[in-house]
mmCIF file of C-alpha atoms in Angstrom:
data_model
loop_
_atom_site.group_PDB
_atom_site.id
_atom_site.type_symbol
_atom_site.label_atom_id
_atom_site.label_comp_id
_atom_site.label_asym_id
_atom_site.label_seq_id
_atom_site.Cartn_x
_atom_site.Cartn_y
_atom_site.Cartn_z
ATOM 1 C CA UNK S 1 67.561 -15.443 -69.032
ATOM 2 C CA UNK S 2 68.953 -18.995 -68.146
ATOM 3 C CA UNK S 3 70.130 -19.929 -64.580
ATOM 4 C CA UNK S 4 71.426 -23.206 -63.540
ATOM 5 C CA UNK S 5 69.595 -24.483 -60.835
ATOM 6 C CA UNK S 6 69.500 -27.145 -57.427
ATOM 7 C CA UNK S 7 67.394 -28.587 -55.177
ATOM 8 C CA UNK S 8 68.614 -28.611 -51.715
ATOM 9 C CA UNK S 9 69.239 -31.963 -51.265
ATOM 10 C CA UNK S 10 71.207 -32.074 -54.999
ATOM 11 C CA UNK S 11 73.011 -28.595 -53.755
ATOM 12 C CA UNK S 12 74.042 -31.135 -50.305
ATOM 13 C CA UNK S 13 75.269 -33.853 -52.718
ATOM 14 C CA UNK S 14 77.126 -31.911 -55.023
ATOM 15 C CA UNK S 15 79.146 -29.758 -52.101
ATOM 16 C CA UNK S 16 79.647 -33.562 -51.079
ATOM 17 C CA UNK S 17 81.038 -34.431 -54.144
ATOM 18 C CA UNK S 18 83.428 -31.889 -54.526
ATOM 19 C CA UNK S 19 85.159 -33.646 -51.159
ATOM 20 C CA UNK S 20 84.855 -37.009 -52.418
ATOM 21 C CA UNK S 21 86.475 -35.861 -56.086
ATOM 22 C CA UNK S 22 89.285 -34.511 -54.514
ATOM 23 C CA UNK S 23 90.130 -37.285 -52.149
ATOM 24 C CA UNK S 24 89.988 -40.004 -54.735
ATOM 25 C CA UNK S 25 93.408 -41.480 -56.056
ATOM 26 C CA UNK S 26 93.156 -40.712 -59.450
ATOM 27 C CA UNK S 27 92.737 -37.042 -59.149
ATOM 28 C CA UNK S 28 94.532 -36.560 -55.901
ATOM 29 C CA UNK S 29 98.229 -37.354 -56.979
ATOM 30 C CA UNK S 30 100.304 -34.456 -57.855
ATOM 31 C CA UNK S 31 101.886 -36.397 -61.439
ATOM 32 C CA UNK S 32 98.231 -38.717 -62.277
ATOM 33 C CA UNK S 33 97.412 -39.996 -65.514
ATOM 34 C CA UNK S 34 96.150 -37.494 -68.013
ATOM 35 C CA UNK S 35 94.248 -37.760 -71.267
ATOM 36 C CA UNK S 36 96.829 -39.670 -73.958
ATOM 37 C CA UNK S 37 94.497 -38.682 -77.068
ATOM 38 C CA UNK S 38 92.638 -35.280 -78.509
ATOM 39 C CA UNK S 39 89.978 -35.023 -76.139
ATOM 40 C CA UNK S 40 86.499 -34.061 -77.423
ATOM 41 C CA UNK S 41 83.610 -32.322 -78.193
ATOM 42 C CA UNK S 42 80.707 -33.905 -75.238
ATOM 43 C CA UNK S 43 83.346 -35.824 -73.446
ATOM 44 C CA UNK S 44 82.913 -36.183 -69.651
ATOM 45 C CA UNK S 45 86.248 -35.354 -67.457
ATOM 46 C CA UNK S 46 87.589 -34.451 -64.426
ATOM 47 C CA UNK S 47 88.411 -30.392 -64.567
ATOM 48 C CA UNK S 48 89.603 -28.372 -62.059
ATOM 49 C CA UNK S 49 87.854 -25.189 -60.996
ATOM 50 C CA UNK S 50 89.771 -22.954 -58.378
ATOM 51 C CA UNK S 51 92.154 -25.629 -56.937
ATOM 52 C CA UNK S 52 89.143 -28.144 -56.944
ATOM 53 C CA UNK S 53 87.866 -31.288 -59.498
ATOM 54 C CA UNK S 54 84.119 -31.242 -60.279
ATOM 55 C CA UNK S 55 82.468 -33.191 -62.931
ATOM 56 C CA UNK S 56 82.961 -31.690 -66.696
ATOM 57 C CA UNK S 57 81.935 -31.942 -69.775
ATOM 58 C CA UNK S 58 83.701 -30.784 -72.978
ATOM 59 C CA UNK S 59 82.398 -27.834 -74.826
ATOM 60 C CA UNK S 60 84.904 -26.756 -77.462
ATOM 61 C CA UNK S 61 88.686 -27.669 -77.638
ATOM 62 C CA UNK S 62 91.158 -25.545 -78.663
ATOM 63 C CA UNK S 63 94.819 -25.878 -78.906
ATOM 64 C CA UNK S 64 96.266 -27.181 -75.545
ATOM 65 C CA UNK S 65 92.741 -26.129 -73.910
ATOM 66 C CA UNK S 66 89.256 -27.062 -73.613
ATOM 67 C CA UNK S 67 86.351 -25.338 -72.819
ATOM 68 C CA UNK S 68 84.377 -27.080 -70.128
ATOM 69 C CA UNK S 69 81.031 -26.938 -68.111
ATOM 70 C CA UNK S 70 80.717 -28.025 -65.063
ATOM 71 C CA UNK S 71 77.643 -30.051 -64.810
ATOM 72 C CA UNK S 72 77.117 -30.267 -61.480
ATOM 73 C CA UNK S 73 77.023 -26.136 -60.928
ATOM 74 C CA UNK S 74 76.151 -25.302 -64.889
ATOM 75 C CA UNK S 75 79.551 -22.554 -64.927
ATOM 76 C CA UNK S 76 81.852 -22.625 -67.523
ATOM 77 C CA UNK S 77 85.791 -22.073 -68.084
ATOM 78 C CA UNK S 78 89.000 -22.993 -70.172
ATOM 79 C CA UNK S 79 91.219 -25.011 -69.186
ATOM 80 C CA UNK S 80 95.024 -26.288 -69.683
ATOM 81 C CA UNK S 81 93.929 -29.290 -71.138
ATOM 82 C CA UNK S 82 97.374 -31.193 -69.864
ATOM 83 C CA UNK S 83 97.404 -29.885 -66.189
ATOM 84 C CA UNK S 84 93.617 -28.949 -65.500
ATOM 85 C CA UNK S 85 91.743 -32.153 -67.248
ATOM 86 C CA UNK S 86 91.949 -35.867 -66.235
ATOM 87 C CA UNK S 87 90.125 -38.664 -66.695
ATOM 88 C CA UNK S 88 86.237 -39.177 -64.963
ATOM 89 C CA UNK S 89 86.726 -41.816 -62.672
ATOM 90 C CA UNK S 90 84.452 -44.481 -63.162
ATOM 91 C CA UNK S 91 82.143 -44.494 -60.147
ATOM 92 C CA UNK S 92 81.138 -40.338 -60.840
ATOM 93 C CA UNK S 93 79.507 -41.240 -63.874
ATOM 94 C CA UNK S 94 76.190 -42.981 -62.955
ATOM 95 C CA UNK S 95 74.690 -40.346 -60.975
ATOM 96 C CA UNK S 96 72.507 -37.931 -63.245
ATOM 97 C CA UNK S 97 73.946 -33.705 -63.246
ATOM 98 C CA UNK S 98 73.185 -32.222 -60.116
ATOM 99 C CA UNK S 99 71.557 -28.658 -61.341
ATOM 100 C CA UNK S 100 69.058 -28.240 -63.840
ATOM 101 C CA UNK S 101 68.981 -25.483 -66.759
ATOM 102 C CA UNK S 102 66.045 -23.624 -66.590
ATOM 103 C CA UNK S 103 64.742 -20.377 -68.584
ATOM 104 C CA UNK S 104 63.480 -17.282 -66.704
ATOM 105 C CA UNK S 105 59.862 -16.446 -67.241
ATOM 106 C CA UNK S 106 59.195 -13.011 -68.708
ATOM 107 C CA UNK S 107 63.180 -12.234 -68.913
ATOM 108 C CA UNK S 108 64.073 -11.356 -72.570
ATOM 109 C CA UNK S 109 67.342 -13.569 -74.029
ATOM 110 C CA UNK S 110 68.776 -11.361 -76.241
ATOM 111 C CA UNK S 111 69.391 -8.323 -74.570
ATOM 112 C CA UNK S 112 73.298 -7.506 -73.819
ATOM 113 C CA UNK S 113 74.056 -6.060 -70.352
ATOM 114 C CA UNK S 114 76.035 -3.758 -69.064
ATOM 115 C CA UNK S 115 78.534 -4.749 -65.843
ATOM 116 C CA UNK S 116 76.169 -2.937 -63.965
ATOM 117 C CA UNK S 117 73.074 -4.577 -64.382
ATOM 118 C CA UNK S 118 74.982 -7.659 -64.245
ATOM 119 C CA UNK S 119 76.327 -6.698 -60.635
ATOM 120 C CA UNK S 120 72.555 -5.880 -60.001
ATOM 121 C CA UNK S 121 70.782 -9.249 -61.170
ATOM 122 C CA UNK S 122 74.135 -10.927 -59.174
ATOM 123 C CA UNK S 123 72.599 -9.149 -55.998
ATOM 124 C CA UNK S 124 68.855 -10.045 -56.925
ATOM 125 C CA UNK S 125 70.193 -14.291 -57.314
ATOM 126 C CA UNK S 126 72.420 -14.592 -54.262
ATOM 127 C CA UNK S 127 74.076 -17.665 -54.465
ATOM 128 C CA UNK S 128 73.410 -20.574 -51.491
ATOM 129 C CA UNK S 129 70.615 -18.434 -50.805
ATOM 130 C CA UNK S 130 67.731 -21.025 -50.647
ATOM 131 C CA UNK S 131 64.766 -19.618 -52.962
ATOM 132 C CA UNK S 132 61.060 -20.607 -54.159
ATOM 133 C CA UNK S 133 60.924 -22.047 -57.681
ATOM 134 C CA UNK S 134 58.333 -22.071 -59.430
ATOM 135 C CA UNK S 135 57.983 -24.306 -62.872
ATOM 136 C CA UNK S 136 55.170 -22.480 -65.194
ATOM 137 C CA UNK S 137 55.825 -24.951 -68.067
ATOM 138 C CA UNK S 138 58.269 -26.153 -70.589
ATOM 139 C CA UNK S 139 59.751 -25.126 -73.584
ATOM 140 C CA UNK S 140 61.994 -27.132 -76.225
ATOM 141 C CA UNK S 141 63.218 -29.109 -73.589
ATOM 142 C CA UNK S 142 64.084 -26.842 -70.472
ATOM 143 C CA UNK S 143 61.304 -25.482 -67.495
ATOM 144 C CA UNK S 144 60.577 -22.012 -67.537
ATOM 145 C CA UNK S 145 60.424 -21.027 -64.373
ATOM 146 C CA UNK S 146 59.338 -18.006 -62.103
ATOM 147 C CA UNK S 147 61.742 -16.969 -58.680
ATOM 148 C CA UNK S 148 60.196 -16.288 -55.238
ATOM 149 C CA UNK S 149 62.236 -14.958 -52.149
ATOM 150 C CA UNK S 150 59.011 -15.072 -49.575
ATOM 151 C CA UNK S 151 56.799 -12.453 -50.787
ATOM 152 C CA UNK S 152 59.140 -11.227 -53.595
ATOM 153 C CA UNK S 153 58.686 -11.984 -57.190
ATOM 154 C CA UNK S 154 62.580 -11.838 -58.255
ATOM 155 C CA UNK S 155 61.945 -12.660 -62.305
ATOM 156 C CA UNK S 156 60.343 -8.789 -61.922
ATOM 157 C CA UNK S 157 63.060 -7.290 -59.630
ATOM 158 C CA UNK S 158 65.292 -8.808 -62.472
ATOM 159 C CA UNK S 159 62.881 -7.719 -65.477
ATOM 160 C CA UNK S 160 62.916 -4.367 -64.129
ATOM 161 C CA UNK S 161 66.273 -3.953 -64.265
ATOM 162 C CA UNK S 162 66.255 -5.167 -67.900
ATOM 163 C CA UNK S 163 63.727 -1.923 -68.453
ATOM 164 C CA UNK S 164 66.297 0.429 -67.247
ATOM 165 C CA UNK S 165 68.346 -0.460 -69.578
ATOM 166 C CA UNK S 166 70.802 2.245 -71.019
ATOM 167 C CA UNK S 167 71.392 -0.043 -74.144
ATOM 168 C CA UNK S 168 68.233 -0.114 -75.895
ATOM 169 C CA UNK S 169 66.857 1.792 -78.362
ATOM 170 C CA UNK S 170 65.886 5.558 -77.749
ATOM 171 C CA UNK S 171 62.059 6.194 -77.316
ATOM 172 C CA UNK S 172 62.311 8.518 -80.676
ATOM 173 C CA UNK S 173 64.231 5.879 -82.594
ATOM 174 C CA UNK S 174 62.352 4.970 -85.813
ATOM 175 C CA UNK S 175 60.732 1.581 -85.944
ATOM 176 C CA UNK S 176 60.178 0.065 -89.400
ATOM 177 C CA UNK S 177 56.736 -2.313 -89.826
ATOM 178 C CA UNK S 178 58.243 -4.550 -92.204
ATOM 179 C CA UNK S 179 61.766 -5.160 -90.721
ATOM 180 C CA UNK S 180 60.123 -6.174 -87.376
ATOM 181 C CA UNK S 181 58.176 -9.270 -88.671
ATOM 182 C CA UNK S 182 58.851 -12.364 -87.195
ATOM 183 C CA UNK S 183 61.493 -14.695 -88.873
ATOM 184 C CA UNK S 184 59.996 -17.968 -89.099
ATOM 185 C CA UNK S 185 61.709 -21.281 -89.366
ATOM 186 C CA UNK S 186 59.499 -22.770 -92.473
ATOM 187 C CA UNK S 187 60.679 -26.528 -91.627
ATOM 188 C CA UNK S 188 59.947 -25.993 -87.842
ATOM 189 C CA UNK S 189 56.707 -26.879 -85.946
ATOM 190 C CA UNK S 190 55.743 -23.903 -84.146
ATOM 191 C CA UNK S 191 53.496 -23.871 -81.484
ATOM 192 C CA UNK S 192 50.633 -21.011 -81.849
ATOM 193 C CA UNK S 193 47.164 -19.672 -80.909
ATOM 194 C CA UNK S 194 44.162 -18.379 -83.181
ATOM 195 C CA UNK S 195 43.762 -14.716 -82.463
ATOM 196 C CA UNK S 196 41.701 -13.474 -84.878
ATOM 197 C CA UNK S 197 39.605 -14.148 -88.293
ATOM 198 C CA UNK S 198 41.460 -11.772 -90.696
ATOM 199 C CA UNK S 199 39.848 -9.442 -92.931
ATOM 200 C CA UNK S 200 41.556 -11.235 -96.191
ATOM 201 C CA UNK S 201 39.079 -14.246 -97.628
ATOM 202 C CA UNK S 202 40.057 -17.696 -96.050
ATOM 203 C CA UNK S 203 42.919 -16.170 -93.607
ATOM 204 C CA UNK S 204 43.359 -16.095 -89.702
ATOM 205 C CA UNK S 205 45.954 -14.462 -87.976
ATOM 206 C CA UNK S 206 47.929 -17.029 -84.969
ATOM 207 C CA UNK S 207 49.692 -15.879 -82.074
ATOM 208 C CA UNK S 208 53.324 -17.361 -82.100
ATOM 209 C CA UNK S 209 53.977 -18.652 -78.477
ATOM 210 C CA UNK S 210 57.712 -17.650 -78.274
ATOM 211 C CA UNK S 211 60.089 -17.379 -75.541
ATOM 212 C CA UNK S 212 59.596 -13.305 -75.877
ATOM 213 C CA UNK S 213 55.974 -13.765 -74.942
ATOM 214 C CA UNK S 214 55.905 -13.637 -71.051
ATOM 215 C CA UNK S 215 58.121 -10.680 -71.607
ATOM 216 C CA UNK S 216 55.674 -8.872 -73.476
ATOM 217 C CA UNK S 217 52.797 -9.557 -71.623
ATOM 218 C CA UNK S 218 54.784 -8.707 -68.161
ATOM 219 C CA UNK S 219 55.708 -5.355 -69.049
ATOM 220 C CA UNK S 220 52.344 -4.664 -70.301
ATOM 221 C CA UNK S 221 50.151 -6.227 -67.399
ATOM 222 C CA UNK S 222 50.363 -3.144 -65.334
ATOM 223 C CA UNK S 223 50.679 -0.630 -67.926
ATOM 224 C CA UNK S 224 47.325 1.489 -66.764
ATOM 225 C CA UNK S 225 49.060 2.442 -63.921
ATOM 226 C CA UNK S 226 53.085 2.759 -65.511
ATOM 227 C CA UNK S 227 51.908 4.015 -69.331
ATOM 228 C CA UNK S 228 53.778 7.018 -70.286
ATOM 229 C CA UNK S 229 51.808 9.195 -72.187
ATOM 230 C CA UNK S 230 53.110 10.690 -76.020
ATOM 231 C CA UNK S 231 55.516 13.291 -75.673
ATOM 232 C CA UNK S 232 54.082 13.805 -79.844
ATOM 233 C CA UNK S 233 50.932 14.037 -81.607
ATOM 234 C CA UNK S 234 50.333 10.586 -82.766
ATOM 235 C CA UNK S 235 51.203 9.714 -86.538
ATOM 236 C CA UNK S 236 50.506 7.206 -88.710
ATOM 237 C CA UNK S 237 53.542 4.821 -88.911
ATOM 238 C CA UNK S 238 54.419 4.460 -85.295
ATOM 239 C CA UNK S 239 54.768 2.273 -82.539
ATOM 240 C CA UNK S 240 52.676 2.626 -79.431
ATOM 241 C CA UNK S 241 50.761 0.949 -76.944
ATOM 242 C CA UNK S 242 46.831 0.852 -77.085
ATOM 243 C CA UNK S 243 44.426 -0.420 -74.612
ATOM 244 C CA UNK S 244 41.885 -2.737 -76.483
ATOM 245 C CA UNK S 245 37.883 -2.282 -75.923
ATOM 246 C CA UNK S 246 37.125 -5.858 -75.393
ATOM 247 C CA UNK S 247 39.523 -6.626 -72.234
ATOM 248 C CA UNK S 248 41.178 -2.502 -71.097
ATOM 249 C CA UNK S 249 44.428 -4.746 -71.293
ATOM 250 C CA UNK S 250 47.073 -2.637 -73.079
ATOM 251 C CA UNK S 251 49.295 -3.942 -76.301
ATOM 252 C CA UNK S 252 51.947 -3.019 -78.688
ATOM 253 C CA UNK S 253 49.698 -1.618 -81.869
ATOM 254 C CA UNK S 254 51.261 -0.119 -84.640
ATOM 255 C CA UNK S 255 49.262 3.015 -86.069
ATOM 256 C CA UNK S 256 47.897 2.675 -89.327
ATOM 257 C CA UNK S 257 45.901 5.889 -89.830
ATOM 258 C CA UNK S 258 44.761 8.991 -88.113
ATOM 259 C CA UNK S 259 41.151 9.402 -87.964
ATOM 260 C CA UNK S 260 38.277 11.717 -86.635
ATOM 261 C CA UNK S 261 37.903 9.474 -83.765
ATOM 262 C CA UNK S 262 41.289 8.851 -82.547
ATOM 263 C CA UNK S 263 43.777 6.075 -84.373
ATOM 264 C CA UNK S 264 42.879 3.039 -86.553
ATOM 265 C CA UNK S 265 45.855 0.455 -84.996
ATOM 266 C CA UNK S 266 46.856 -2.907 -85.640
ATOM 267 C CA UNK S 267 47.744 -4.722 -83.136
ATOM 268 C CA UNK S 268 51.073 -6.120 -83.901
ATOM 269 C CA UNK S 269 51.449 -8.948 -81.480
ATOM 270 C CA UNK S 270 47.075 -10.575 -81.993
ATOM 271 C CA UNK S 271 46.068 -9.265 -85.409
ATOM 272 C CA UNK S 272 42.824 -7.125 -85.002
ATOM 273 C CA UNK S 273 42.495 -3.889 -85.719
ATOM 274 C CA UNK S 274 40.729 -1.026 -84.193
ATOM 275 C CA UNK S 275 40.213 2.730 -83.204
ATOM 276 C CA UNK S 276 41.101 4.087 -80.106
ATOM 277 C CA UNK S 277 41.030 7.365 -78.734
ATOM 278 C CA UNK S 278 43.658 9.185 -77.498
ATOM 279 C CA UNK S 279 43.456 8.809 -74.043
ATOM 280 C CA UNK S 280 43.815 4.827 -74.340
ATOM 281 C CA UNK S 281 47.380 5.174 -76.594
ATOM 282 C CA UNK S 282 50.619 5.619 -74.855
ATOM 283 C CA UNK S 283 54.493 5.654 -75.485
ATOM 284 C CA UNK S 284 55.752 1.780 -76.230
ATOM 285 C CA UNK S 285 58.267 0.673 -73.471
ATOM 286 C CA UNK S 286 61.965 0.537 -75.260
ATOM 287 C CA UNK S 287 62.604 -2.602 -74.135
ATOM 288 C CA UNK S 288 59.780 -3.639 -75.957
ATOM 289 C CA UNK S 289 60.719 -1.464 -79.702
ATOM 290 C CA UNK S 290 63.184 -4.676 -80.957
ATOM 291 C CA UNK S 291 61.244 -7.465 -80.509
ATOM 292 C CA UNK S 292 59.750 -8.866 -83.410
ATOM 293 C CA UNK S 293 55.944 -8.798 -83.952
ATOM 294 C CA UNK S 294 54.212 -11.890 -82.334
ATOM 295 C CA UNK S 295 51.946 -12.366 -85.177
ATOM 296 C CA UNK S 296 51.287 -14.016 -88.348
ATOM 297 C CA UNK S 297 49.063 -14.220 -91.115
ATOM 298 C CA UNK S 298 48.052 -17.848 -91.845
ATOM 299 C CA UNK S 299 45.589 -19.772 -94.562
ATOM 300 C CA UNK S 300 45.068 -23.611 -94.170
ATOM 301 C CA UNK S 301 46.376 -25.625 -96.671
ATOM 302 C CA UNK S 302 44.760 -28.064 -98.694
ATOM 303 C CA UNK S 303 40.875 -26.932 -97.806
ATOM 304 C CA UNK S 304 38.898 -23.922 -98.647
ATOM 305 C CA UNK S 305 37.023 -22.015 -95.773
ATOM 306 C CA UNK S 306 34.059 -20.253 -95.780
ATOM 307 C CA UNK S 307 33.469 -17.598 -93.427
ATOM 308 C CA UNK S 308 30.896 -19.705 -91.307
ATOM 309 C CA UNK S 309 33.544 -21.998 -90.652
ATOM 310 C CA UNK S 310 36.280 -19.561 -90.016
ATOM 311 C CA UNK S 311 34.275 -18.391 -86.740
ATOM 312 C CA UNK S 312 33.640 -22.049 -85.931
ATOM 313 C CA UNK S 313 37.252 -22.845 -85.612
ATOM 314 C CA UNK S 314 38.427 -19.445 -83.634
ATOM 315 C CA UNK S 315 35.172 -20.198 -81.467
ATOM 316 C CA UNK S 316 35.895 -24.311 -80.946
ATOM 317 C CA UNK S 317 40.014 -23.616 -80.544
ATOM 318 C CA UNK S 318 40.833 -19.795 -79.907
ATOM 319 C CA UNK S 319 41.744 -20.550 -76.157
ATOM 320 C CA UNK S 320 43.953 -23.895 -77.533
ATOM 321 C CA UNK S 321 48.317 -24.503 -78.068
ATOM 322 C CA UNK S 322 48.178 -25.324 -81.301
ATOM 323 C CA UNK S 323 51.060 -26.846 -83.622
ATOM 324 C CA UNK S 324 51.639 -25.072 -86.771
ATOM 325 C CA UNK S 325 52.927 -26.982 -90.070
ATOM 326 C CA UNK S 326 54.172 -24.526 -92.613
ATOM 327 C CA UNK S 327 53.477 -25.851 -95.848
ATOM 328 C CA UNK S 328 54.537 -22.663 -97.785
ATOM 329 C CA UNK S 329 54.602 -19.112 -97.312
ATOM 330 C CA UNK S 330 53.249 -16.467 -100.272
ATOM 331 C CA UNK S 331 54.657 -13.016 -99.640
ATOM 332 C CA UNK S 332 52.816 -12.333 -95.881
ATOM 333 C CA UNK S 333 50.828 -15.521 -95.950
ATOM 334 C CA UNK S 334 51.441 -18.896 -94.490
ATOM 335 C CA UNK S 335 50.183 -21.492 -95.899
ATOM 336 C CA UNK S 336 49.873 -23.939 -92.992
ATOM 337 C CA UNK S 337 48.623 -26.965 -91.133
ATOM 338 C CA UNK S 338 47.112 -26.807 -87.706
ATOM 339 C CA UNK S 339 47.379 -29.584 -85.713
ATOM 340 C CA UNK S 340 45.629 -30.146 -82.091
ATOM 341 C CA UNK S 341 46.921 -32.850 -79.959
ATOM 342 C CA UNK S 342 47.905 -34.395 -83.725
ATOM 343 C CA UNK S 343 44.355 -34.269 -85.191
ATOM 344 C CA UNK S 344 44.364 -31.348 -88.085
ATOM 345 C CA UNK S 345 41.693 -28.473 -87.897
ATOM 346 C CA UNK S 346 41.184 -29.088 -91.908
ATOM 347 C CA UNK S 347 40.372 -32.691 -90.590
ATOM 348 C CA UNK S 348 38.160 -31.222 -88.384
ATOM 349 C CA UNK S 349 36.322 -28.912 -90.814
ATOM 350 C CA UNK S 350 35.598 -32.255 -92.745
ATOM 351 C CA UNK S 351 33.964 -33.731 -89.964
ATOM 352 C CA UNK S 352 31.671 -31.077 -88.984
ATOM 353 C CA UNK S 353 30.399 -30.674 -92.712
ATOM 354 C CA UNK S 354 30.098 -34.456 -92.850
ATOM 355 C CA UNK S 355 27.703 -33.984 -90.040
ATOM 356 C CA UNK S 356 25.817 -31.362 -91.678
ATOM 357 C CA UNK S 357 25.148 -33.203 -94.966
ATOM 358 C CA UNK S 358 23.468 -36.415 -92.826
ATOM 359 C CA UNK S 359 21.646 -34.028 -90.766
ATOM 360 C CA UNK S 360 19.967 -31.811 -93.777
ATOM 361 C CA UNK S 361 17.309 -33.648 -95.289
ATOM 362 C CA UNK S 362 17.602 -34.517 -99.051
ATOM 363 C CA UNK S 363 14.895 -32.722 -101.345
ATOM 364 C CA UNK S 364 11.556 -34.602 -102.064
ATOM 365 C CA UNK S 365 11.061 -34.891 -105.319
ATOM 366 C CA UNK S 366 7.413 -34.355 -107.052
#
């Protein structure tokens, strides 16, 4: 899901540069000067790419070879580190890279393709074909971004192609609850979003906003009209889709119990639980069976809650990016600090029953 990308005036300069490179002394000569010691891990150079020098940087070195990218175009190669790789001239390294990495909204990163699909998505992205980018917002560092090619949205001709997808799991495979949690970096900040006040004294459960997200929530926007229905009766233990009362959206819910009314389901991905009937449950999307579940079970730290002020907090910040603080994790629960915009919910909580106490008048005594 990452694409390196231009605008047109940096795709102009960069062709340009490719001319200028190659007509410049030091890199023009058939015998010129090239690198006297080991070169580098992050080292900028001169490398050639199919009889031409670009701008490089070193990725990995091995033994007479380095692995480069080429920063103006984002590709990257091995090369003879004698013949291919010479010294940056001086004057090419002011000017900032002329492409920008950027992260494909809704397209899942860790799915392998076949040659195939690859030829396919190749087709979708032609190259020096000038398209509509979108930037949605960014994450770690790098804009996620959505494609346009006039009236067609080319992240879904590319997620669709994901879908069909020979690789992934079998609609009968077995999915196990447990093995499908999320793994959680516990000295990360994560960013997240109150979902739900759980059923367990004290808890909540958060939303984690992951890269996998958009993907999700893609596949599943349309789903009234694409849902496949169950080719078995539904059983506890499973992995489905359900569409939820409160919105008719569907989800990924995981089937805890059969019941005279339909299914009791948890869904995976927000938290809540609930019965549907069978006409509002459907086959999960395969594509969607080995991604992790979105959500996590969470206690502040440091402050106990009473249910009053559980509500308060999903009512004040439910719609808010939050930052999440693990502070500990026992068995399912986190034990966490939520931060918005660096002020802490517990802080928060603190405040509003300061308030309280100066507003409630003290008890007269006889």
């Amino acid at each position: 899901n990452i694409i390196f990308a231009a605008t047109l005036d940096d795709y102009v300069n960069a062709t340009l540069l490719i001319t200028q490179m190659n007509k410049h002394e030091q890199l023009s000569k058939v015998q010129a000067n090239s690198y006297k010691s080991k070169l580098t891990v992050g080292q900028a150079c001169a490398a050639l790419f199919n009889g031409d020098w670009y701008r490089a940087r070193v990725l990995e070195t091995g033994e007479n070879r380095v692995r480069v990218q080429y920063i103006d175009w984002g590709n990257s190669g091995w090369c003879d580190s004698i013949l291919e790789i010479r010294p940056l001239p001086n004057e090419y390294y002011k000017d900032p890279a002329l492409c920008v990495k950027c992260i494909l909204d809704g397209i899942p990163s860790n799915e392998k393709l076949s040659q195939e699909q690859t030829n396919n998505i190749l087709g979708i992205l032609v190259l020096d074909l000038k398209l509509e980018m979108t930037v949605l917002r960014i994450e770690n560092g790098f804009p996620v971004v959505r494609l346009n090619l006039d009236e067609r949205n080319l992240n879904n001709e590319i997620l669709s192609i994901f879908s069909s997808s020979t690789n992934v799991i079998k609609q009968n495979a077995i999915v196990n609850f447990d093995s499908n949690k999320p793994d959680i970096n516990l000295s990360e900040m994560h960013h997240v979003q109150l979902t739900t006040v759980d059923a367990q004294s004290e808890c909540f459960h958060v939303l984690l906003m992951r890269d996998c997200l958009p993907t999700i929530m893609n596949i599943l926007k349309d789903w009234n009209a694409n849902k496949q229905p169950l080719t078995v009766q539904p059983k506890a233990d499973t992995l489905i889709c359900a569409q939820y009362d409160a919105d008719n959206l569907w989800y990924r819910a995981w089937i805890e119990s059969i019941t005279e009314n339909g299914c009791r389901v948890y869904f995976v991905d927000f938290g809540n639980e609930e019965i549907v009937s069978s006409d509002r449950i459907s086959e999960c999307p395969d594509i969607l069976k080995t991604i992790p579940w979105q959500s996590v079970q969470i206690k502040l730290a440091n402050i106990k809650l009473t249910d009053d002020e559980r509500d308060t907090l999903l009512r004040d910040f439910e719609s808010e990016r939050l930052e999440m603080k693990i502070m500990q994790k026992n068995q399912d629960i986190y034990l966490v600090d939520l931060l918005q915009n660096g002020k802490s919910l517990a802080d928060h909580i603190l405040e509003l029953r300061k308030k309280e106490q100066q507003i409630t008048p003290k008890p007269t005594e006889v």
